[in-house]
XYZ file of C-alpha atoms in Angstrom:
694
model
C -24.376 -53.745 5.479
C -25.297 -51.421 8.318
C -22.102 -52.328 10.133
C -20.112 -51.498 6.996
C -21.787 -48.090 6.723
C -21.155 -47.377 10.410
C -17.521 -48.460 10.039
C -17.149 -46.190 6.993
C -18.472 -43.160 8.878
C -16.320 -44.006 11.907
C -13.189 -44.107 9.723
C -14.200 -40.880 8.005
C -14.774 -39.136 11.351
C -11.506 -40.487 12.762
C -9.618 -39.282 9.655
C -11.099 -35.804 10.020
C -10.237 -35.611 13.725
C -6.728 -36.886 13.033
C -6.240 -34.279 10.339
C -7.314 -31.504 12.691
C -5.205 -32.858 15.536
C -2.107 -32.725 13.393
C -2.354 -28.930 13.321
C -1.813 -26.533 10.463
C -0.214 -27.915 7.325
C 1.169 -26.572 4.096
C -1.388 -24.606 2.116
C -1.373 -23.657 -1.537
C -4.194 -21.161 -2.028
C -3.525 -20.644 -5.758
C -4.479 -23.252 -8.375
C -3.148 -22.903 -11.929
C -4.145 -23.816 -15.462
C -1.917 -23.133 -18.477
C -2.045 -23.361 -22.272
C 0.056 -22.559 -25.338
C -1.147 -21.219 -28.706
C 0.820 -20.947 -31.936
C 0.531 -17.434 -33.398
C 2.964 -17.703 -36.313
C 5.747 -19.932 -37.587
C 8.003 -19.076 -34.632
C 5.814 -17.178 -32.161
C 3.754 -18.698 -29.349
C 1.389 -17.220 -26.772
C 1.752 -18.634 -23.256
C -1.255 -18.214 -20.970
C -1.367 -18.969 -17.244
C -4.695 -18.692 -15.414
C -4.832 -18.701 -11.620
C -7.702 -19.213 -9.195
C -7.156 -17.803 -5.687
C -9.041 -19.264 -2.754
C -11.439 -16.899 -1.004
C -9.796 -14.702 1.598
C -6.369 -14.702 -0.085
C -4.788 -12.237 -2.483
C -1.758 -12.374 -4.786
C 0.540 -9.426 -5.454
C 1.145 -8.155 -8.980
C 4.431 -7.891 -10.895
C 4.041 -4.120 -10.743
C 3.193 -3.610 -7.073
C 5.523 -1.178 -5.319
C 8.716 -3.059 -4.410
C 8.823 -1.236 -1.064
C 5.622 -2.984 -0.012
C 4.740 -6.634 -0.400
C 7.044 -8.478 -2.803
C 6.160 -8.177 -6.485
C 5.567 -11.283 -8.579
C 8.563 -12.321 -10.700
C 8.119 -14.146 -14.008
C 11.351 -15.870 -14.987
C 12.175 -17.812 -18.168
C 14.449 -20.635 -17.107
C 15.858 -21.876 -20.454
C 15.568 -18.648 -22.420
C 19.224 -18.188 -23.418
C 19.828 -19.388 -26.980
C 16.329 -20.874 -27.284
C 13.699 -18.131 -27.400
C 12.982 -14.449 -26.809
C 10.253 -12.940 -24.639
C 8.434 -10.279 -26.666
C 7.598 -7.440 -24.317
C 6.695 -7.736 -20.656
C 4.373 -10.390 -19.310
C 0.874 -8.888 -19.431
C -1.510 -9.399 -16.539
C -5.126 -8.868 -15.531
C -5.704 -5.383 -14.132
C -5.091 -5.634 -10.373
C -6.866 -3.960 -7.490
C -4.911 -1.233 -5.728
C -4.802 -0.040 -2.125
C -2.586 2.216 -0.073
C -0.699 0.390 2.663
C -0.342 2.336 5.901
C 2.279 -0.153 7.073
C 4.659 0.281 4.121
C 3.548 3.752 3.041
C 3.089 2.727 -0.621
C 0.269 1.742 -2.972
C 0.084 -2.020 -3.477
C -1.390 -3.917 -6.442
C -2.970 -7.338 -6.008
C -5.731 -9.706 -7.108
C -8.535 -11.513 -5.322
C -10.275 -14.632 -6.716
C -8.473 -14.958 -10.082
C -6.001 -13.431 -12.523
C -4.313 -14.232 -15.826
C -0.767 -13.865 -17.169
C 0.131 -13.840 -20.873
C 3.506 -13.855 -22.598
C 4.353 -13.906 -26.299
C 7.633 -15.688 -27.081
C 9.637 -16.077 -30.278
C 11.491 -19.366 -30.670
C 15.034 -18.889 -32.035
C 16.218 -22.482 -31.653
C 14.421 -24.788 -34.154
C 15.255 -27.816 -32.018
C 13.603 -26.434 -28.886
C 10.868 -28.565 -27.318
C 10.078 -26.901 -23.982
C 9.714 -23.315 -22.827
C 10.186 -23.325 -19.055
C 8.595 -20.576 -16.942
C 9.014 -19.964 -13.216
C 6.600 -17.699 -11.306
C 7.698 -16.493 -7.877
C 4.855 -14.722 -6.073
C 3.471 -13.769 -2.674
C -0.038 -14.789 -1.601
C -1.444 -13.369 1.627
C -4.366 -13.591 3.979
C -3.781 -13.080 7.693
C -0.500 -14.826 6.939
C 1.657 -14.593 3.821
C 3.147 -17.406 1.752
C 5.935 -17.210 -0.801
C 4.986 -19.583 -3.613
C 6.858 -20.778 -6.708
C 5.037 -22.365 -9.647
C 6.908 -23.920 -12.567
C 5.434 -24.496 -16.023
C 6.578 -26.337 -19.131
C 5.144 -25.378 -22.518
C 5.818 -27.844 -25.343
C 6.143 -25.964 -28.635
C 6.036 -29.208 -30.627
C 2.844 -30.732 -29.218
C 1.271 -27.422 -28.053
C 0.672 -28.834 -24.564
C 1.580 -27.459 -21.182
C 1.726 -28.543 -17.574
C 2.603 -27.318 -14.114
C 5.753 -29.170 -13.144
C 5.272 -29.168 -9.349
C 1.848 -30.512 -8.313
C 0.331 -29.961 -4.889
C -2.375 -32.027 -3.243
C -3.414 -29.980 -0.227
C -6.178 -27.401 -0.068
C -7.149 -25.035 2.683
C -10.543 -25.160 4.342
C -10.452 -22.245 6.753
C -8.238 -19.416 7.923
C -7.804 -20.989 11.333
C -7.416 -24.691 10.520
C -5.911 -26.314 7.433
C -6.508 -29.964 6.592
C -3.737 -32.540 6.297
C -2.454 -33.209 2.808
C -3.807 -36.767 3.025
C -7.225 -35.678 4.228
C -8.289 -33.832 1.092
C -6.758 -33.871 -2.369
C -7.507 -32.118 -5.609
C -6.681 -33.838 -8.874
C -5.394 -32.047 -11.943
C -8.823 -32.420 -13.515
C -10.505 -30.870 -10.484
C -8.083 -27.943 -10.632
C -8.871 -27.408 -14.286
C -12.608 -27.579 -13.628
C -12.228 -25.054 -10.822
C -10.443 -22.612 -13.108
C -12.999 -23.067 -15.856
C -15.869 -22.546 -13.441
C -14.411 -19.317 -12.082
C -13.702 -18.009 -15.565
C -17.285 -18.753 -16.495
C -18.482 -16.774 -13.492
C -19.089 -19.742 -11.218
C -18.745 -20.033 -7.461
C -15.193 -20.646 -6.394
C -16.276 -21.923 -3.008
C -17.523 -25.144 -4.546
C -15.172 -25.117 -7.501
C -12.036 -25.557 -5.454
C -13.460 -27.519 -2.566
C -16.759 -28.228 -0.961
C -15.744 -27.310 2.538
C -16.385 -24.062 4.316
C -14.505 -21.205 2.726
C -12.363 -18.989 4.896
C -13.628 -15.605 5.875
C -12.010 -13.036 3.677
C -9.843 -10.454 5.274
C -11.138 -7.801 2.931
C -9.067 -4.788 2.086
C -11.117 -1.625 2.171
C -11.411 -0.009 -1.249
C -10.734 3.682 -1.524
C -14.055 5.397 -0.818
C -15.003 7.888 -3.582
C -17.118 9.790 -1.052
C -14.050 10.400 1.098
C -12.218 11.797 -1.918
C -15.230 13.878 -2.930
C -15.819 15.391 0.510
C -12.108 16.068 1.029
C -11.726 17.886 -2.291
C -15.059 19.674 -1.781
C -13.652 21.077 1.458
C -10.410 22.047 -0.323
C -12.435 23.886 -2.983
C -14.400 25.777 -0.335
C -11.233 26.703 1.561
C -9.515 28.215 -1.495
C -12.403 30.683 -1.837
C -11.002 32.277 1.338
C -7.855 33.430 -0.464
C -7.014 36.899 -1.824
C -7.471 35.770 -5.448
C -10.997 34.411 -5.058
C -12.781 35.885 -2.034
C -13.085 39.493 -3.335
C -14.517 38.113 -6.601
C -17.594 36.580 -4.921
C -19.635 39.768 -4.229
C -18.443 41.389 -7.473
C -19.470 38.412 -9.628
C -22.816 37.819 -7.901
C -23.703 41.527 -8.146
C -22.786 41.514 -11.833
C -25.228 38.703 -12.616
C -28.073 40.103 -10.521
C -27.756 43.653 -11.857
C -26.976 42.803 -15.487
C -30.404 41.324 -16.146
C -33.746 43.010 -15.703
C -35.107 39.679 -14.530
C -33.628 38.491 -11.209
C -34.554 34.904 -12.058
C -32.466 35.082 -15.237
C -29.566 36.594 -13.296
C -29.768 33.786 -10.774
C -29.893 31.211 -13.549
C -26.773 32.681 -15.148
C -24.967 32.662 -11.790
C -25.853 29.004 -11.223
C -24.794 28.181 -14.786
C -21.544 30.055 -14.049
C -20.925 27.683 -11.150
C -21.783 24.644 -13.270
C -19.258 25.805 -15.870
C -16.535 26.020 -13.187
C -17.249 22.405 -12.210
C -17.346 21.283 -15.871
C -13.968 22.899 -16.631
C -12.315 21.063 -13.736
C -13.915 17.770 -14.806
C -12.507 18.287 -18.316
C -9.010 18.404 -16.787
C -9.396 14.719 -15.855
C -10.316 13.545 -19.380
C -6.707 13.064 -20.598
C -6.049 10.740 -17.662
C -8.916 8.478 -18.734
C -7.218 8.263 -22.130
C -3.864 7.473 -20.491
C -5.476 4.768 -18.386
C -7.049 3.279 -21.505
C -3.617 3.064 -23.118
C -1.920 1.644 -20.020
C -3.918 0.090 -17.196
C -0.993 0.520 -14.806
C -0.413 4.218 -15.489
C -1.520 5.304 -12.003
C 0.521 2.602 -10.302
C 3.490 3.721 -12.420
C 2.924 7.326 -11.352
C 2.779 6.399 -7.671
C 6.129 4.581 -7.857
C 7.917 6.592 -10.533
C 10.902 8.301 -8.952
C 11.048 11.187 -11.408
C 7.339 11.970 -11.167
C 7.517 11.961 -7.373
C 10.503 14.301 -7.509
C 8.566 16.489 -9.952
C 5.583 16.678 -7.590
C 7.972 17.491 -4.732
C 9.478 20.380 -6.691
C 6.032 21.654 -7.746
C 4.678 21.581 -4.177
C 7.730 23.382 -2.790
C 7.439 26.013 -5.525
C 3.736 26.532 -4.780
C 4.461 26.779 -1.047
C 7.126 29.451 -1.588
C 4.652 31.305 -3.793
C 2.049 31.184 -1.016
C 4.600 32.627 1.383
C 4.757 35.697 -0.878
C 8.119 35.280 -2.617
C 6.532 35.521 -6.083
C 3.207 35.048 -7.880
C 2.430 32.057 -10.095
C 0.013 33.169 -12.789
C -1.298 31.964 -16.095
C -0.055 33.849 -19.204
C -1.732 37.263 -19.475
C -2.583 36.601 -23.115
C -4.623 33.568 -22.124
C -6.525 35.542 -19.490
C -7.146 38.385 -21.945
C -8.538 36.041 -24.595
C -10.849 34.389 -22.097
C -11.975 37.766 -20.792
C -12.688 39.051 -24.330
C -14.675 35.913 -25.118
C -16.767 36.477 -21.983
C -18.100 39.701 -23.579
C -19.866 37.725 -26.323
C -22.925 37.420 -24.077
C -25.323 34.552 -23.536
C -24.388 31.236 -21.993
C -21.149 31.101 -24.012
C -20.093 34.369 -22.416
C -20.899 32.962 -18.970
C -18.731 29.919 -19.718
C -15.757 32.111 -20.610
C -16.336 34.195 -17.472
C -15.919 30.991 -15.481
C -12.765 30.151 -17.435
C -11.431 33.672 -16.760
C -11.940 33.235 -13.014
C -10.061 29.919 -13.056
C -7.165 31.470 -14.979
C -6.766 34.695 -12.991
C -7.168 32.936 -9.613
C -4.602 30.243 -10.470
C -1.972 31.743 -8.182
C -4.234 30.782 -5.235
C -6.091 27.753 -6.591
C -3.089 26.206 -8.391
C -1.358 24.872 -5.259
C -4.621 23.392 -3.955
C -5.311 21.924 -7.395
C -1.779 20.497 -7.429
C -2.544 18.893 -4.081
C -5.634 17.218 -5.564
C -3.686 15.941 -8.573
C -0.685 14.864 -6.530
C -2.567 12.922 -3.876
C -5.019 11.220 -6.230
C -2.519 10.394 -8.982
C -0.129 8.873 -6.449
C -2.854 6.713 -4.911
C -4.751 3.674 -6.102
C -7.774 5.600 -7.352
C -7.280 5.744 -11.088
C -8.896 8.214 -13.480
C -12.366 7.739 -11.987
C -11.258 8.976 -8.571
C -9.399 11.848 -10.201
C -12.672 12.900 -11.848
C -14.447 12.560 -8.496
C -11.749 14.679 -6.828
C -11.846 17.428 -9.453
C -15.661 17.443 -9.348
C -15.546 18.007 -5.590
C -12.895 20.704 -5.914
C -14.778 22.534 -8.673
C -18.061 22.336 -6.786
C -16.430 23.674 -3.620
C -14.993 26.622 -5.541
C -18.272 27.304 -7.364
C -20.625 26.812 -4.417
C -20.275 30.309 -2.845
C -21.051 31.981 -6.199
C -24.185 29.879 -6.677
C -25.407 30.079 -3.044
C -25.036 33.863 -2.791
C -26.717 34.326 -6.175
C -29.726 32.307 -5.004
C -29.737 33.958 -1.576
C -28.183 37.445 -2.043
C -29.248 38.576 1.447
C -26.601 36.228 2.891
C -23.821 38.354 1.409
C -24.299 40.814 4.243
C -22.853 38.160 6.565
C -19.627 37.824 4.576
C -16.526 39.115 6.396
C -14.774 42.031 4.775
C -11.636 41.432 2.770
C -8.468 42.171 4.668
C -5.132 40.902 5.882
C -6.690 37.673 7.163
C -6.945 36.475 3.546
C -3.166 36.477 3.210
C -2.894 34.618 6.524
C -5.071 31.847 5.083
C -2.815 31.748 2.035
C 0.357 31.454 4.153
C -1.170 28.656 6.253
C -1.910 26.787 3.017
C 1.734 27.301 2.093
C 2.946 25.548 5.248
C 0.588 22.617 4.632
C 1.714 22.433 1.007
C 5.359 22.374 2.100
C 4.726 19.548 4.585
C 2.923 17.443 1.989
C 5.734 18.011 -0.534
C 8.017 15.806 1.544
C 5.655 12.869 1.126
C 6.569 12.781 -2.571
C 10.276 13.079 -1.808
C 9.812 10.224 0.660
C 8.158 8.079 -2.037
C 11.162 8.558 -4.333
C 13.589 7.862 -1.482
C 11.787 4.631 -0.566
C 11.687 3.374 -4.154
C 15.403 3.971 -4.709
C 16.390 3.090 -1.116
C 18.587 6.180 -0.901
C 18.024 6.400 2.888
C 18.209 10.203 2.652
C 14.751 10.852 4.099
C 14.421 8.147 6.727
C 11.627 8.246 9.286
C 13.402 10.380 11.907
C 14.488 12.968 9.309
C 10.980 13.156 7.831
C 9.389 13.658 11.266
C 12.034 16.251 12.231
C 11.204 18.225 9.062
C 7.480 18.127 9.865
C 8.177 19.252 13.440
C 10.156 22.208 12.059
C 7.415 23.129 9.562
C 4.525 23.033 12.037
C 6.518 24.705 14.821
C 7.291 27.557 12.413
C 3.588 27.680 11.495
C 2.791 27.940 15.222
C 5.162 30.921 15.621
C 3.581 32.567 12.568
C 0.038 32.150 13.861
C 1.070 33.602 17.233
C 2.425 36.672 15.384
C 6.121 36.100 16.069
C 7.009 36.979 12.463
C 5.246 38.027 9.253
C 5.559 37.366 5.523
C 6.002 40.013 2.760
C 2.278 40.539 2.048
C 1.013 40.404 5.634
C -0.770 43.420 7.114
C 0.296 44.698 10.549
C -1.294 42.589 13.323
C -2.131 44.742 16.385
C -3.673 41.723 18.128
C -4.246 37.999 17.557
C -7.827 37.073 16.690
C -9.525 34.247 18.552
C -9.662 32.065 15.421
C -5.983 32.585 14.688
C -5.060 31.862 18.306
C -7.054 28.600 18.326
C -5.452 27.529 15.059
C -2.044 28.297 16.579
C -2.859 26.136 19.610
C -3.926 23.292 17.288
C -0.659 23.595 15.346
C 1.358 23.576 18.580
C -0.463 20.473 19.873
C 0.194 18.685 16.585
C 3.882 19.617 16.776
C 4.154 18.217 20.309
C 2.369 15.045 19.164
C 5.037 14.518 16.472
C 8.018 14.727 18.834
C 7.767 11.171 20.312
C 8.012 9.892 16.724
C 11.723 10.655 16.949
C 11.939 7.940 19.618
C 9.960 5.381 17.607
C 6.324 6.245 18.473
C 3.992 4.963 15.707
C 2.161 8.327 15.194
C -1.055 6.654 14.074
C -2.757 9.989 13.291
C -0.426 10.491 10.323
C 0.020 6.803 9.502
C 1.022 6.423 5.866
C 2.702 9.825 5.534
C 6.100 9.252 7.148
C 8.277 6.332 6.049
C 7.498 3.025 7.798
C 9.012 2.233 11.194
C 11.545 -0.170 9.702
C 12.907 2.551 7.394
C 14.804 4.511 10.010
C 18.332 5.490 10.968
C 18.268 3.294 14.049
C 15.938 0.635 15.442
C 16.013 2.617 18.685
C 15.182 6.126 17.432
C 16.965 9.114 18.961
C 18.342 8.319 22.395
C 18.820 4.600 21.907
C 15.755 3.035 23.526
C 13.242 3.319 20.767
C 10.503 4.195 23.152
C 10.085 0.561 24.000
C 9.380 0.890 27.649
C 11.557 -2.102 28.452
C 13.266 -1.846 31.771
C 16.535 -3.342 30.721
C 17.265 -1.193 27.681
C 19.865 -2.545 25.279
C 21.829 -5.683 26.037
C 25.247 -6.735 24.870
C 25.002 -7.845 21.273
C 26.014 -11.510 20.775
C 28.106 -12.571 17.805
C 26.106 -13.079 14.565
C 23.092 -11.192 15.973
C 21.752 -7.704 15.391
C 19.288 -5.261 16.880
C 15.905 -5.140 15.185
C 12.675 -3.260 15.935
C 12.259 -1.996 19.550
C 15.898 -2.861 20.305
C 15.248 -6.611 20.321
C 18.273 -8.833 19.665
C 17.671 -11.295 16.834
C 19.552 -13.887 14.823
C 18.832 -14.399 11.130
C 20.493 -17.793 10.802
C 18.905 -20.774 12.540
C 22.102 -22.706 13.326
C 23.862 -19.680 14.805
C 20.829 -18.760 16.878
C 20.485 -22.374 18.067
C 24.125 -22.479 19.192
C 23.688 -19.249 21.162
C 20.445 -20.480 22.786
C 22.208 -23.634 23.969
C 25.032 -21.578 25.466
C 22.647 -19.362 27.485
C 20.047 -22.107 28.084
C 17.036 -20.106 26.868
C 14.096 -21.268 24.753
C 14.096 -20.290 21.076
C 11.366 -18.219 19.460
C 11.490 -18.862 15.711
C 9.879 -15.997 13.841
C 9.099 -16.999 10.242
C 8.681 -13.555 8.778
C 9.140 -11.536 5.580
C 10.512 -8.162 4.564
C 7.250 -7.398 2.773
C 4.857 -9.085 5.221
C 2.176 -6.592 6.333
C 0.914 -8.614 9.288
C 4.489 -9.277 10.408
C 4.944 -5.501 10.688
C 1.607 -5.171 12.501
C 2.697 -7.780 15.035
C 5.997 -5.948 15.570
C 4.382 -2.517 15.900
C 1.275 -3.303 17.924
C 2.001 -6.576 19.789
C 5.769 -6.731 20.289
C 5.749 -3.097 21.469
C 3.619 -4.015 24.496
C 5.928 -3.640 27.561
C 5.162 -7.126 28.938
C 5.638 -8.859 25.582
C 8.748 -6.793 24.852
C 10.314 -7.738 28.167
C 9.830 -11.430 27.337
C 11.343 -11.026 23.868
C 14.364 -9.208 25.272
C 15.044 -11.275 28.374
C 13.406 -14.720 28.287
C 13.868 -16.086 24.755
C 16.399 -16.161 21.939
C 14.689 -14.711 18.861
C 15.558 -16.152 15.446
C 13.864 -14.166 12.670
C 13.983 -16.044 9.356
C 12.992 -14.012 6.298
C 11.179 -16.392 3.980
C 10.837 -13.840 1.190
C 14.507 -12.869 0.992
C 15.737 -13.055 -2.593
C 19.411 -12.977 -1.666
C 21.183 -15.717 -3.589
C 22.716 -18.619 -1.705
C 26.391 -19.405 -2.322
C 26.807 -22.054 -5.026
C 27.898 -24.664 -2.489
C 24.696 -24.140 -0.451
C 22.197 -24.559 -3.325
C 20.174 -27.758 -2.879
C 17.061 -29.589 -4.031
C 14.187 -29.884 -1.560
C 12.192 -33.040 -0.901
C 9.442 -31.650 -3.137
C 11.905 -31.499 -6.040
C 12.323 -27.730 -6.020
C 15.760 -26.218 -6.454
C 16.517 -23.922 -3.508
C 18.660 -21.031 -4.689
C 17.803 -18.115 -2.359
C 17.933 -17.467 1.372
C 14.166 -16.995 1.442
C 13.556 -20.324 -0.297
C 15.897 -22.003 2.214
C 13.968 -20.763 5.260
C 10.615 -21.315 3.584
C 11.594 -24.918 2.833
C 12.843 -25.267 6.434
C 9.443 -24.121 7.712
C 7.606 -26.551 5.414
C 9.802 -29.549 6.173
C 10.157 -28.952 9.919
C 6.728 -27.555 10.828
C 4.522 -28.386 7.827
C 3.500 -24.757 7.396
C 4.240 -22.003 4.912
C 2.457 -19.142 6.694
C 3.947 -15.779 7.592
C 4.067 -14.622 10.278
C 4.475 -17.989 12.027
C 5.861 -18.322 15.533
C 7.389 -21.497 17.024
C 8.787 -21.905 20.547
C 11.354 -24.728 20.760
C 13.684 -26.241 23.323
C 17.299 -25.734 22.175
C 18.381 -29.047 23.694
C 16.325 -31.295 21.402
C 14.615 -28.674 19.137
C 11.219 -30.000 20.229
C 8.197 -27.682 20.205
C 7.292 -26.270 23.625
C 3.675 -25.618 22.611
C 1.604 -25.388 19.457
C 2.900 -22.754 17.010
C 0.726 -19.742 16.199
C 0.360 -17.508 13.171
C -0.898 -13.901 13.100
C -2.115 -13.150 16.647
C -3.024 -9.449 16.941
C -4.462 -9.820 20.453
C -1.692 -8.820 22.885
C -2.999 -10.861 25.814
C -3.439 -13.973 23.695
C 0.093 -13.699 22.293
C 1.561 -13.014 25.742
C -0.260 -16.056 27.159
C 1.130 -18.189 24.337
C 4.668 -16.987 25.065
C 4.444 -17.509 28.813
C 2.952 -21.014 28.446
C 5.826 -22.116 26.195
C 8.446 -20.649 28.525
C 6.767 -22.360 31.494
C 6.987 -25.691 29.669
C 10.680 -25.051 29.024
C 11.333 -24.428 32.723
C 9.636 -27.695 33.657
């Protein structure tokens, strides 16, 4: 008996070691459960519930298409059989701005649900077939396809393609034969998660991977930023002169100073309350449509509208014209302020907001534009407007409580208009972010990275000349000398302008990451001048047939067979780069690891790079469509290379790097996935090349 137990544990240990020795295998981090409900004589509700393993996230149908690839829900046998009523609804996703792609992305952690109402038009129909094509990411990304069949006769459903492997950690994935999950176990896992259970034990009992958490947007960052914006707009010609006048009015109007101070503080509270009320409609909009803010961030027309508004406000700040509220509205508010009491104080606050709109409007537009086009939602908009209102109201309240401080206020003068003009330049620069969003969504390629950076260089260089007194705007006072503060601000603007210039040659410009278009959205992979700022000694090389230049001027093939033939002809090892157009960590590797001079020299001179885009949705020619060993029909270029990666290297990760010998296509060392450490990646490259030379 004891020998049998020892033998059992020996076999179990050997199986585990064997599984680990075999290296990374295919992972399927999403487990599905589906059901069908009859709603009427010919209408059925299809529900698909998904559980995502810890550390992974799945992208929504409505995520920005210029970032990670959106989920696609496709009805295979729809024609002549049934109609899909409306769009497929989904659980509200999380949202986060991607610095790599420059867009807001929508995704889920842990679990999500899809629902679709269909109307059957063919009485003889048995099955409704649904295909879900989606991207699931951790440190690597995987393009997954799940197929479902819903039987309208028996009201049963099933996932057509079943998988048996599960992942146990981010670094090592068990062999498909080492651990398996039955259909019942998958169902139990989904049920447990939906009931609020622990997914770590629901999906498997092994150690869960560490989650590569995406930082949520911090409300305090929004609050402090808008608070500062509110304080800054008080130093404009429309607001600053009102501070001593308003405070003096409250303190002198009442015989009791304490009552005057109370009214002044209440005046400030009313300013904050009015700005908060501006956010209320957006809470209603969000209640009607959960994706309203995501729609705003990606809507071409709204981004163009914000661009036009920001440019208009900027021109107004430069002194071309004044943007004001209707005089009748200001007069009514001013008349109401004479009613006295707290109601009168409220209307005084409203009057200030109306009459100062020509100065506060552009800053307020900035708050609306940046928050509405981000992942914050109505809550963050309320936070932003609260900060802005408090910043605007704070000087009135502080000087009412401490009137002696007013003696330290600088006198009104021409410097107020200078502040306004500086705001105009900043407003103009930010306007192009919205134009860039529209350009990226529509892929017009009008405002590519170099053009965007060139525009910013022009704006901030002009601002530098203005601050140094080289020209003036219509409402500027004569400047006999440059003040110290203005000179220092001019130096800061000049330094920022110089910092932007290398961006024309492909520098990442991390300080403004997320504002310009991504590095891959440019006129040339080399930037102006042809070298892309790569630092490689050899510069460009002659382009082989069927190859093209990619990031940093690296030569790459996008077809395995053509790249293999070229590698054989030049007798160089092959670096297969399983990548994706919408793979965040692929871009990080290209920007931060491949740009290293030593790594770049290897990629340009010592290997033949074959970059295979596993998320490409370009259709294969009819004669190239095939069925994979798993029974899946391969119809796109991305599916072809993804299947190639699975069949050849038993992996579906992205990025995934394999060094092979072109003579026999054997691996030169163990493949690696996302490797952000430059030295580690360089060591991996050099070890594989050394093995090739042996």
